[in-house]
Short mmCIF file of C-alpha atoms and ligand atoms in Angstrom, two decimals:
data_model
loop_
_atom_site.label_atom_id
_atom_site.label_comp_id
_atom_site.label_asym_id
_atom_site.label_seq_id
_atom_site.Cartn_x
_atom_site.Cartn_y
_atom_site.Cartn_z
CA MET A 1 -27.70 18.46 17.09
CA GLN A 2 -25.69 19.09 13.96
CA THR A 3 -27.28 21.13 11.20
CA LEU A 4 -26.60 19.18 8.07
CA PRO A 5 -26.06 21.12 4.85
CA SER A 6 -28.96 20.93 2.43
CA PRO A 7 -28.42 19.11 -0.88
CA ALA A 8 -28.12 22.55 -2.55
CA GLU A 9 -25.41 23.65 -0.10
CA ARG A 10 -23.57 20.39 -0.56
CA ALA A 11 -23.79 20.67 -4.32
CA ALA A 12 -22.18 24.10 -4.08
CA THR A 13 -18.93 22.52 -2.86
CA PHE A 14 -18.71 19.70 -5.43
CA THR A 15 -20.67 17.79 -8.04
CA MET A 16 -20.95 14.01 -8.15
CA GLU A 17 -19.84 14.11 -11.77
CA ASP A 18 -16.59 15.88 -10.84
CA TRP A 19 -16.00 13.59 -7.87
CA ARG A 20 -16.61 10.46 -9.95
CA SER A 21 -14.25 11.57 -12.68
CA GLY A 22 -11.33 11.06 -10.26
CA TYR A 23 -12.15 7.36 -10.31
CA ARG A 24 -11.30 6.74 -13.96
CA SER A 25 -8.68 4.06 -14.66
CA GLN A 26 -5.20 5.31 -15.49
CA PRO A 27 -3.73 2.50 -17.60
CA GLN A 28 -0.78 4.58 -18.90
CA GLU A 29 2.69 4.79 -17.39
CA PHE A 30 4.61 8.07 -17.59
CA ASP A 31 8.11 9.52 -17.01
CA TYR A 32 8.69 13.27 -17.35
CA TRP A 33 9.96 16.47 -15.78
CA ILE A 34 7.01 18.48 -14.51
CA GLU A 35 7.25 21.73 -16.48
CA ASP A 36 3.86 23.28 -15.76
CA ILE A 37 4.34 24.82 -12.31
CA GLU A 38 2.39 27.69 -10.74
CA GLY A 39 4.37 29.43 -7.99
CA THR A 40 7.86 28.33 -6.98
CA LEU A 41 9.02 24.97 -5.74
CA PRO A 42 11.30 25.52 -2.70
CA THR A 43 14.91 24.60 -3.52
CA ALA A 44 15.28 23.17 0.01
CA LEU A 45 12.59 20.57 -0.70
CA ASN A 46 14.70 17.60 -1.80
CA GLY A 47 13.73 13.96 -1.78
CA THR A 48 11.08 11.68 -3.21
CA LEU A 49 7.35 11.41 -2.59
CA PHE A 50 5.99 7.91 -3.22
CA ARG A 51 2.26 7.32 -3.45
CA ASN A 52 0.22 4.17 -3.89
CA GLY A 53 -3.41 3.51 -4.77
CA PRO A 54 -5.68 1.75 -7.23
CA GLY A 55 -4.63 2.58 -10.80
CA LEU A 56 -7.37 0.61 -12.54
CA LEU A 57 -11.06 0.83 -11.76
CA ASP A 58 -11.85 -1.74 -14.43
CA ILE A 59 -10.16 -4.75 -15.97
CA HIS A 60 -10.56 -4.50 -19.72
CA GLY A 61 -14.03 -3.04 -19.33
CA TYR A 62 -15.15 -5.16 -16.37
CA ALA A 63 -15.80 -2.57 -13.64
CA ILE A 64 -14.49 -3.44 -10.19
CA ARG A 65 -17.02 -3.21 -7.39
CA HIS A 66 -14.92 -1.12 -5.00
CA PRO A 67 -11.83 1.04 -5.56
CA PHE A 68 -10.03 -0.87 -2.78
CA ASP A 69 -10.01 -3.83 -5.21
CA GLY A 70 -8.05 -1.85 -7.86
CA ASP A 71 -4.56 -2.91 -8.94
CA GLY A 72 -1.79 -1.02 -7.15
CA MET A 73 -0.11 1.76 -9.12
CA VAL A 74 2.82 3.56 -7.52
CA SER A 75 3.70 7.16 -8.41
CA SER A 76 6.92 8.92 -7.51
CA ILE A 77 7.65 12.63 -7.59
CA ALA A 78 11.36 13.30 -7.09
CA PHE A 79 12.32 16.83 -6.02
CA GLN A 80 15.74 18.40 -6.52
CA ASN A 81 16.76 22.07 -6.48
CA GLY A 82 13.34 23.41 -7.41
CA ARG A 83 12.60 20.81 -10.09
CA ALA A 84 10.37 17.73 -9.94
CA TYR A 85 10.20 14.49 -11.94
CA TYR A 86 7.06 12.33 -12.19
CA ARG A 87 6.92 8.60 -12.80
CA ASN A 88 4.24 5.93 -12.31
CA ARG A 89 4.26 2.15 -12.69
CA PHE A 90 1.78 -0.59 -11.98
CA VAL A 91 2.99 -3.15 -9.49
CA ARG A 92 3.47 -6.30 -11.59
CA THR A 93 1.67 -8.59 -9.18
CA GLU A 94 0.89 -12.13 -10.27
CA GLY A 95 -2.79 -11.16 -10.54
CA TYR A 96 -2.19 -7.96 -12.54
CA VAL A 97 0.03 -9.74 -15.05
CA ALA A 98 -2.38 -12.68 -15.45
CA GLU A 99 -5.51 -10.52 -15.77
CA GLN A 100 -3.95 -8.10 -18.23
CA ALA A 101 -2.90 -11.08 -20.39
CA ALA A 102 -6.35 -12.70 -20.11
CA LYS A 103 -8.12 -9.34 -20.62
CA GLN A 104 -10.64 -10.16 -17.88
CA PRO A 105 -10.88 -10.57 -14.07
CA LEU A 106 -9.57 -13.93 -12.85
CA TYR A 107 -9.86 -13.29 -9.10
CA ARG A 108 -12.50 -12.13 -6.69
CA GLY A 109 -11.80 -8.91 -4.79
CA VAL A 110 -11.90 -8.59 -1.01
CA PHE A 111 -14.26 -5.62 -1.42
CA GLY A 112 -16.80 -7.45 -3.55
CA THR A 113 -15.49 -7.53 -7.12
CA GLN A 114 -16.57 -10.87 -8.55
CA LYS A 115 -15.31 -12.80 -11.53
CA PRO A 116 -17.67 -12.82 -14.51
CA GLY A 117 -19.93 -15.87 -14.69
CA GLY A 118 -22.20 -15.29 -11.68
CA TRP A 119 -22.06 -16.79 -8.25
CA TRP A 120 -21.39 -20.32 -9.55
CA ASN A 121 -18.07 -19.22 -10.97
CA ASN A 122 -17.17 -17.51 -7.64
CA LEU A 123 -18.38 -20.31 -5.35
CA PHE A 124 -15.69 -21.31 -2.84
CA ASP A 125 -13.00 -19.43 -4.75
CA LEU A 126 -11.10 -18.07 -1.76
CA ARG A 127 -7.87 -17.17 -3.57
CA LEU A 128 -6.81 -13.67 -2.71
CA LYS A 129 -5.29 -11.39 -5.30
CA ASN A 130 -2.40 -9.53 -3.69
CA ILE A 131 -3.02 -6.17 -5.34
CA ALA A 132 -0.23 -4.23 -3.57
CA ASN A 133 -2.31 -1.02 -3.61
CA THR A 134 -2.41 0.36 -0.06
CA HIS A 135 0.91 1.91 0.94
CA VAL A 136 4.48 2.30 -0.22
CA ILE A 137 7.41 2.65 2.18
CA TYR A 138 11.18 2.86 1.90
CA TRP A 139 12.99 1.01 4.68
CA GLY A 140 16.24 -0.93 4.95
CA GLY A 141 17.17 0.16 1.42
CA LYS A 142 14.01 -1.39 -0.04
CA LEU A 143 10.97 0.22 -1.62
CA LEU A 144 7.97 -1.93 -0.65
CA ALA A 145 4.39 -1.78 -1.96
CA LEU A 146 2.10 -3.03 0.80
CA TRP A 147 -1.26 -4.77 0.93
CA GLU A 148 -2.22 -5.99 4.38
CA ALA A 149 -3.39 -9.54 3.65
CA ALA A 150 -0.18 -10.77 1.98
CA GLU A 151 3.55 -10.17 1.53
CA PRO A 152 4.98 -6.88 0.24
CA HIS A 153 6.19 -6.41 -3.34
CA ARG A 154 9.65 -4.93 -3.69
CA LEU A 155 10.13 -2.19 -6.30
CA ASP A 156 13.20 -0.45 -7.69
CA PRO A 157 13.02 3.06 -6.13
CA HIS A 158 14.45 4.68 -9.30
CA SER A 159 12.51 2.92 -12.06
CA LEU A 160 9.57 1.62 -9.95
CA ASP A 161 10.05 -1.73 -11.71
CA THR A 162 8.63 -4.65 -9.73
CA LEU A 163 11.37 -6.90 -8.37
CA GLY A 164 9.01 -9.50 -6.88
CA LEU A 165 7.52 -10.52 -3.55
CA ASP A 166 9.79 -9.79 -0.58
CA ASP A 167 10.02 -12.00 2.52
CA LEU A 168 12.10 -9.46 4.52
CA GLU A 169 15.17 -11.69 4.78
CA GLY A 170 13.15 -14.78 5.62
CA VAL A 171 10.89 -13.15 8.23
CA LEU A 172 7.71 -13.86 6.22
CA LYS A 173 6.58 -17.24 4.96
CA PRO A 174 4.71 -17.48 1.62
CA GLY A 175 1.23 -15.99 2.00
CA ASP A 176 1.92 -14.37 5.38
CA ALA A 177 -0.03 -11.20 6.10
CA PHE A 178 2.00 -8.01 6.57
CA ALA A 179 0.16 -4.85 7.64
CA ALA A 180 0.00 -1.90 5.27
CA HIS A 181 0.46 0.64 8.09
CA PRO A 182 3.93 0.42 9.63
CA ARG A 183 4.91 3.10 12.12
CA LEU A 184 8.35 4.65 12.09
CA ASP A 185 9.56 5.09 15.64
CA PRO A 186 11.96 8.03 15.25
CA GLY A 187 14.12 6.96 18.20
CA GLY A 188 16.80 9.60 18.71
CA ALA A 189 16.61 12.06 21.57
CA HIS A 190 13.27 10.70 22.76
CA THR A 191 14.36 7.13 23.42
CA GLY A 192 18.16 7.09 23.04
CA GLN A 193 17.69 4.45 20.35
CA GLN A 194 18.06 4.28 16.61
CA PRO A 195 14.89 4.55 14.49
CA ARG A 196 12.74 1.46 14.12
CA LEU A 197 10.05 0.25 11.80
CA VAL A 198 7.24 -1.21 13.90
CA THR A 199 4.54 -3.23 12.20
CA PHE A 200 2.32 -6.28 12.60
CA SER A 201 0.87 -9.31 10.94
CA LEU A 202 -2.73 -10.36 11.66
CA LYS A 203 -4.43 -13.74 11.53
CA ALA A 204 -8.14 -13.09 12.12
CA GLY A 205 -10.72 -15.74 12.94
CA LEU A 206 -12.81 -16.85 15.93
CA SER A 207 -9.80 -15.67 17.89
CA SER A 208 -7.17 -13.44 16.30
CA THR A 209 -3.40 -13.39 16.54
CA ILE A 210 -1.43 -10.18 16.30
CA THR A 211 2.29 -10.65 15.68
CA LEU A 212 4.31 -7.54 16.42
CA LEU A 213 7.47 -7.02 14.38
CA GLU A 214 10.25 -4.43 14.80
CA PHE A 215 13.08 -3.80 12.29
CA ASP A 216 16.28 -1.77 12.49
CA PRO A 217 17.25 0.80 9.81
CA GLN A 218 19.08 -1.92 7.85
CA GLY A 219 15.85 -3.94 7.67
CA GLN A 220 17.02 -6.60 10.14
CA LEU A 221 14.42 -8.07 12.49
CA LEU A 222 14.91 -6.86 16.08
CA SER A 223 11.93 -8.50 17.76
CA ARG A 224 8.89 -10.59 17.02
CA HIS A 225 6.18 -11.75 19.41
CA GLY A 226 2.63 -13.02 18.93
CA HIS A 227 -0.49 -12.32 21.02
CA THR A 228 -3.81 -14.13 20.68
CA ILE A 229 -6.92 -12.16 21.54
CA PRO A 230 -10.52 -13.37 21.74
CA GLY A 231 -12.84 -12.66 18.82
CA PHE A 232 -12.62 -11.50 15.23
CA ALA A 233 -10.43 -8.46 14.63
CA PHE A 234 -10.39 -6.07 11.68
CA LEU A 235 -7.12 -4.20 12.21
CA HIS A 236 -6.02 -1.93 9.39
CA ASP A 237 -3.80 0.44 11.35
CA PHE A 238 -2.31 0.80 14.83
CA ALA A 239 -0.40 3.38 16.88
CA ILE A 240 2.78 3.30 18.95
CA THR A 241 4.26 4.88 22.02
CA PRO A 242 7.74 4.05 23.38
CA HIS A 243 6.26 1.20 25.46
CA TYR A 244 3.11 0.08 23.67
CA ALA A 245 1.68 -0.96 20.33
CA ILE A 246 -1.97 0.12 20.41
CA PHE A 247 -4.78 -1.58 18.49
CA PHE A 248 -8.50 -0.80 18.35
CA GLN A 249 -10.56 -3.97 18.10
CA ASN A 250 -13.64 -2.49 16.46
CA PRO A 251 -17.04 -3.94 17.43
CA VAL A 252 -17.48 -5.92 14.22
CA SER A 253 -18.13 -9.55 13.46
CA PHE A 254 -17.54 -11.55 10.32
CA ASN A 255 -20.21 -13.73 8.73
CA PRO A 256 -18.37 -15.62 5.99
CA PHE A 257 -21.30 -17.33 4.27
CA GLY A 258 -21.88 -14.73 1.56
CA PHE A 259 -18.16 -14.84 0.80
CA LEU A 260 -17.98 -18.64 0.77
CA LEU A 261 -21.05 -18.87 -1.45
CA GLY A 262 -19.53 -16.47 -3.95
CA LEU A 263 -22.10 -13.73 -3.43
CA LYS A 264 -20.03 -11.16 -1.59
CA GLY A 265 -16.48 -10.00 -1.06
CA ALA A 266 -14.89 -10.73 2.31
CA ALA A 267 -15.10 -7.11 3.43
CA GLU A 268 -18.81 -7.05 2.61
CA CYS A 269 -19.35 -9.74 5.27
CA ILE A 270 -18.26 -7.45 8.10
CA GLN A 271 -21.07 -6.46 10.40
CA PHE A 272 -21.01 -3.59 12.92
CA ASN A 273 -22.44 -4.32 16.39
CA PRO A 274 -23.31 -0.99 18.02
CA LYS A 275 -24.13 -2.66 21.35
CA GLN A 276 -20.54 -3.88 21.77
CA THR A 277 -17.65 -1.77 22.97
CA THR A 278 -14.49 -1.01 21.07
CA ARG A 279 -11.61 -2.83 22.77
CA ILE A 280 -8.39 -0.88 23.04
CA LEU A 281 -5.43 -3.27 23.24
CA LEU A 282 -2.09 -2.11 24.63
CA ILE A 283 0.60 -4.63 23.70
CA PRO A 284 3.96 -4.13 25.44
CA ARG A 285 6.52 -3.59 22.68
CA ASN A 286 9.22 -5.41 24.63
CA GLY A 287 7.10 -8.59 24.54
CA LYS A 288 7.08 -8.83 28.33
CA GLY A 289 3.93 -8.58 30.43
CA THR A 290 0.36 -9.15 29.36
CA VAL A 291 -1.82 -7.33 26.89
CA ILE A 292 -3.91 -4.63 28.57
CA THR A 293 -7.50 -4.58 27.27
CA VAL A 294 -9.70 -1.55 27.91
CA ASP A 295 -13.32 -0.95 26.84
CA ALA A 296 -14.11 2.24 24.93
CA PRO A 297 -17.34 3.62 23.41
CA PRO A 298 -18.29 1.80 20.16
CA SER A 299 -16.97 3.33 16.96
CA PHE A 300 -15.12 2.18 13.87
CA VAL A 301 -11.52 3.23 13.33
CA PHE A 302 -9.42 2.66 10.21
CA HIS A 303 -6.65 5.13 10.99
CA HIS A 304 -4.87 6.52 13.99
CA ALA A 305 -3.13 9.87 13.86
CA ASN A 306 -0.70 9.37 16.74
CA ALA A 307 -0.36 8.20 20.34
CA PHE A 308 1.87 9.16 23.25
CA GLU A 309 2.39 8.62 26.97
CA GLU A 310 1.64 11.37 29.49
CA ASN A 311 1.32 11.19 33.31
CA GLY A 312 0.41 7.50 33.48
CA GLN A 313 -1.97 7.81 30.56
CA VAL A 314 -1.75 6.61 26.99
CA VAL A 315 -3.31 9.22 24.70
CA ILE A 316 -4.54 8.04 21.28
CA ASP A 317 -5.79 10.33 18.50
CA SER A 318 -7.89 8.42 15.98
CA ILE A 319 -10.36 9.02 13.16
CA ALA A 320 -13.56 7.46 14.50
CA TYR A 321 -16.71 6.64 12.51
CA PRO A 322 -20.02 6.12 14.31
CA GLU A 323 -20.25 2.73 12.53
CA PHE A 324 -18.55 0.67 9.82
CA PRO A 325 -18.97 2.73 6.64
CA ALA A 326 -20.28 -0.12 4.49
CA LEU A 327 -22.02 0.22 1.15
CA ASP A 328 -25.58 -1.03 1.06
CA GLU A 329 -26.16 -4.22 -0.89
CA GLY A 330 -26.22 -3.64 -4.62
CA MET A 331 -25.09 -0.01 -4.25
CA SER A 332 -22.15 1.22 -6.32
CA TYR A 333 -19.45 3.45 -4.86
CA GLU A 334 -19.96 5.66 -7.92
CA THR A 335 -23.48 6.66 -6.91
CA VAL A 336 -22.91 6.76 -3.14
CA ASP A 337 -25.11 9.23 -1.25
CA PHE A 338 -22.59 10.91 1.03
CA SER A 339 -25.30 12.01 3.45
CA LYS A 340 -26.15 8.35 4.13
CA VAL A 341 -22.60 7.17 4.87
CA PRO A 342 -21.06 7.83 8.29
CA SER A 343 -18.21 10.34 8.34
CA GLY A 344 -14.99 10.25 10.32
CA GLN A 345 -14.08 12.70 13.07
CA LEU A 346 -10.87 13.10 15.05
CA TRP A 347 -11.26 11.71 18.56
CA ARG A 348 -8.80 11.77 21.47
CA PHE A 349 -8.93 8.75 23.78
CA ARG A 350 -7.17 8.81 27.16
CA VAL A 351 -6.42 5.46 28.78
CA ASP A 352 -5.38 5.29 32.43
CA VAL A 353 -2.88 2.44 32.23
CA GLU A 354 -2.86 1.57 35.95
CA ALA A 355 -6.67 1.62 36.32
CA GLN A 356 -7.13 0.06 32.84
CA THR A 357 -9.99 2.39 31.94
CA VAL A 358 -10.76 5.01 29.31
CA VAL A 359 -10.94 8.25 31.25
CA ALA A 360 -11.88 10.46 28.30
CA ALA A 361 -13.01 10.15 24.68
CA ASP A 362 -13.40 13.62 23.20
CA THR A 363 -14.11 14.90 19.71
CA ILE A 364 -11.23 17.11 18.62
CA ILE A 365 -12.19 17.77 14.99
CA GLU A 366 -15.91 17.57 14.26
CA ARG A 367 -15.52 18.29 10.55
CA CYS A 368 -15.50 15.12 8.40
CA CYS A 369 -11.82 14.21 8.08
CA GLU A 370 -9.39 11.42 7.16
CA PHE A 371 -5.71 10.84 6.35
CA PRO A 372 -3.78 12.45 9.24
CA THR A 373 -0.09 13.43 9.05
CA LEU A 374 2.39 15.02 11.44
CA HIS A 375 6.09 15.74 11.93
CA PRO A 376 7.78 12.31 11.72
CA ASP A 377 10.01 13.04 14.75
CA HIS A 378 6.86 13.19 16.91
CA MET A 379 5.53 9.75 15.99
CA GLY A 380 4.69 8.05 19.31
CA GLN A 381 5.60 11.25 21.17
CA PRO A 382 3.69 14.28 22.46
CA TYR A 383 2.98 16.60 19.53
CA ARG A 384 1.30 19.87 18.83
CA TYR A 385 0.38 20.03 15.14
CA LEU A 386 -1.77 17.68 13.11
CA TYR A 387 -2.58 18.05 9.40
CA ILE A 388 -5.53 16.16 7.96
CA GLY A 389 -7.67 15.91 4.83
CA ALA A 390 -11.16 17.32 5.47
CA ALA A 391 -14.50 18.15 3.93
CA HIS A 392 -15.07 21.70 2.71
CA GLN A 393 -18.20 22.10 4.85
CA PRO A 394 -17.81 22.07 8.62
CA GLN A 395 -20.69 19.61 9.02
CA GLY A 396 -21.97 16.49 7.29
CA ASN A 397 -20.24 13.84 5.23
CA ALA A 398 -18.65 14.83 1.94
CA PRO A 399 -15.53 14.03 -0.11
CA LEU A 400 -12.24 15.37 1.21
CA GLN A 401 -11.55 18.68 -0.53
CA ALA A 402 -9.66 20.62 2.12
CA LEU A 403 -6.69 20.52 4.46
CA VAL A 404 -6.96 21.35 8.17
CA LYS A 405 -3.98 22.14 10.37
CA ARG A 406 -4.93 21.74 14.00
CA ASP A 407 -2.97 23.19 16.91
CA LEU A 408 -3.73 20.57 19.56
CA GLN A 409 -2.48 22.87 22.30
CA THR A 410 -4.64 25.92 21.60
CA GLY A 411 -7.36 24.42 19.40
CA ALA A 412 -6.60 26.94 16.66
CA GLU A 413 -7.09 25.74 13.09
CA GLN A 414 -5.77 26.78 9.71
CA PHE A 415 -7.77 25.77 6.66
CA TRP A 416 -7.20 25.55 2.93
CA SER A 417 -9.73 24.20 0.49
CA ALA A 418 -9.48 23.00 -3.11
CA ALA A 419 -13.29 23.11 -3.49
CA PRO A 420 -15.38 23.24 -5.58
CA ARG A 421 -13.46 21.25 -8.24
CA GLY A 422 -10.43 19.97 -6.31
CA PHE A 423 -10.40 16.73 -4.28
CA MET A 424 -7.82 16.07 -1.59
CA GLY A 425 -5.65 12.99 -1.25
CA GLU A 426 -3.62 11.99 1.82
CA PRO A 427 -1.46 14.98 2.84
CA ILE A 428 2.16 14.39 3.89
CA PHE A 429 4.16 16.68 6.17
CA VAL A 430 7.83 17.09 5.17
CA PRO A 431 10.13 18.82 7.69
CA ARG A 432 12.40 21.57 6.39
CA PRO A 433 16.04 20.44 6.67
CA GLU A 434 17.67 22.37 9.57
CA GLY A 435 14.19 23.42 10.76
CA THR A 436 13.59 23.26 14.51
CA ALA A 437 9.93 24.31 14.97
CA GLU A 438 7.49 21.40 14.81
CA ASP A 439 5.59 23.02 11.95
CA ASP A 440 8.63 24.22 10.00
CA GLY A 441 8.18 22.40 6.71
CA TRP A 442 5.77 21.73 3.89
CA VAL A 443 2.61 19.78 3.37
CA LEU A 444 2.45 17.90 0.06
CA CYS A 445 -1.01 17.05 -1.28
CA LEU A 446 -1.80 15.17 -4.48
CA ILE A 447 -5.10 16.69 -5.53
CA TYR A 448 -7.47 15.61 -8.26
CA ASN A 449 -8.43 18.74 -10.18
CA ALA A 450 -11.73 18.08 -11.96
CA ALA A 451 -11.47 21.38 -13.86
CA ARG A 452 -8.47 19.98 -15.76
CA GLN A 453 -9.45 16.29 -15.32
CA CYS A 454 -5.84 15.92 -14.17
CA SER A 455 -4.00 15.76 -10.86
CA ASP A 456 -1.96 18.55 -9.23
CA LEU A 457 0.73 18.20 -6.60
CA VAL A 458 0.16 21.11 -4.24
CA VAL A 459 2.90 22.30 -1.87
CA LEU A 460 1.84 24.36 1.15
CA ASP A 461 3.99 26.10 3.75
CA ALA A 462 3.00 24.23 6.93
CA GLN A 463 3.17 27.44 8.99
CA ARG A 464 0.85 29.26 6.57
CA ILE A 465 -1.69 26.72 5.38
CA ASP A 466 -4.41 29.35 5.00
CA GLU A 467 -2.30 31.31 2.51
CA GLY A 468 -2.70 28.48 0.02
CA ALA A 469 -0.29 26.78 -2.37
CA ILE A 470 3.25 28.06 -2.67
CA ALA A 471 3.65 25.75 -5.65
CA ARG A 472 1.17 23.82 -7.77
CA LEU A 473 2.70 21.19 -10.05
CA LYS A 474 0.31 20.32 -12.85
CA LEU A 475 0.59 16.72 -13.95
CA LYS A 476 -0.17 15.90 -17.58
CA HIS A 477 -2.81 13.31 -16.61
CA HIS A 478 -4.87 12.20 -13.66
CA VAL A 479 -3.87 9.83 -10.88
CA PRO A 480 -6.99 8.04 -9.57
CA TYR A 481 -7.77 8.77 -5.90
CA GLY A 482 -5.07 6.99 -3.94
CA LEU A 483 -4.47 5.62 -0.49
CA HIS A 484 -1.16 6.07 1.32
CA GLY A 485 2.38 7.21 0.62
CA SER A 486 5.73 8.26 2.07
CA PHE A 487 8.30 10.97 1.66
CA VAL A 488 12.00 10.07 1.85
CA PRO A 489 14.92 12.51 1.80
CA GLN A 490 16.73 10.47 -0.91
CA TYR A 491 16.34 11.76 -4.47
CA PHE A 492 15.28 8.95 -6.81
CA GLY A 493 14.79 10.99 -10.00
CA PRO A 494 17.05 11.01 -13.05
CA ALA A 495 20.59 12.43 -12.80
CA VAL A 496 20.69 16.19 -13.35
CO1 CO B 1 -4.99 3.00 5.59
#
């Protein structure tokens, strides 16, 4: 049995007041060279880090019920020759523009934010507000802000100005879903192919249809095929290998009545069924052959770290929760009791493809963790090093304050923590140009620093995580806790 830290021990690593202060709205938009730097920014680190996440936690004083309902705000940090330029812009979605003009919420949020006026005013209002807050990617010459239930918004990569909804050269019809977790298949030496963007579109219901989409580096569609599976599916992320797209159909069902009646957000109607199995779906990427379905122990997975093929097995590394981490009715995220919410751990699942069974499901990282990253050339391929946001304490649920580097071959770990007053966002591994070792590069972490009430961009040497930051870039303001982002080698800052 795990020994859980006492409330006093937990309090030693963070305070709720500090943690909560990272969830203040950031209504301002900035452009500036980052001048306040501790340490030295490597001159070989060139390119642009894009990050997305909720920028507003309230709409003109009306608090949103869950941060996932917050309007998307994209930040960019452009690096060139040891200097860095910060910029942030809200995505001018239809909903953001309308609500800012009306000075009040006009839509219901998927995660429970309701319009003012009580349930009557929310009854049968099923319009979704495409808040473009989950991820930002650069592919085919386009910067796209993603939100999984609707089309992407295209942004100018230099100015971050919103250019409008993007249908990917006619691939998407108005209102089509487009997942917020594309995978970049690096191609190259591994497959003899050029890189590809692999993603999906989900229609969930009594049965669910997954449409798999692959794009070439120019953004042209290479393949598209749909697969209908029995039952409701909540699919936020997926994983790839050279032959398969891998989905975890979590053991959840959807009871829409609270949503239809205007009492709850759609995501609040998801129910976890611990007596069901998780179904692992292997969809052949070439569209030929049938979907392989394999039962696995019940858990809830938002994010996968990576997957690869090895000796007739498909190996999948995922962050598994013992159940759907829902908020209790009437509870606010701001007063959440971390000890009562399930925490994620890194699990490794091994599927025997021929026998269609899970032959192993092992815990790799027991410490509460989320937001994995790895060398992009190893996506879908065997890999050795994983970097992941983690709790400061080795046991129990807590906010992410630390970074773990795990050697998956030896089990060795390196650890760096921003506790007690720092809170970790999604780390991103950036390979060093000309580097050959898998861990030759940097890990970039946007941290909320409660001591300054501002955010810091921390750069770590990926081979020496435990030595701490080699550079800390102090932003002039805070960026509310975000979701996902990307690093691209192109520099999108001002001319120098
Ligand atoms: Co995600």
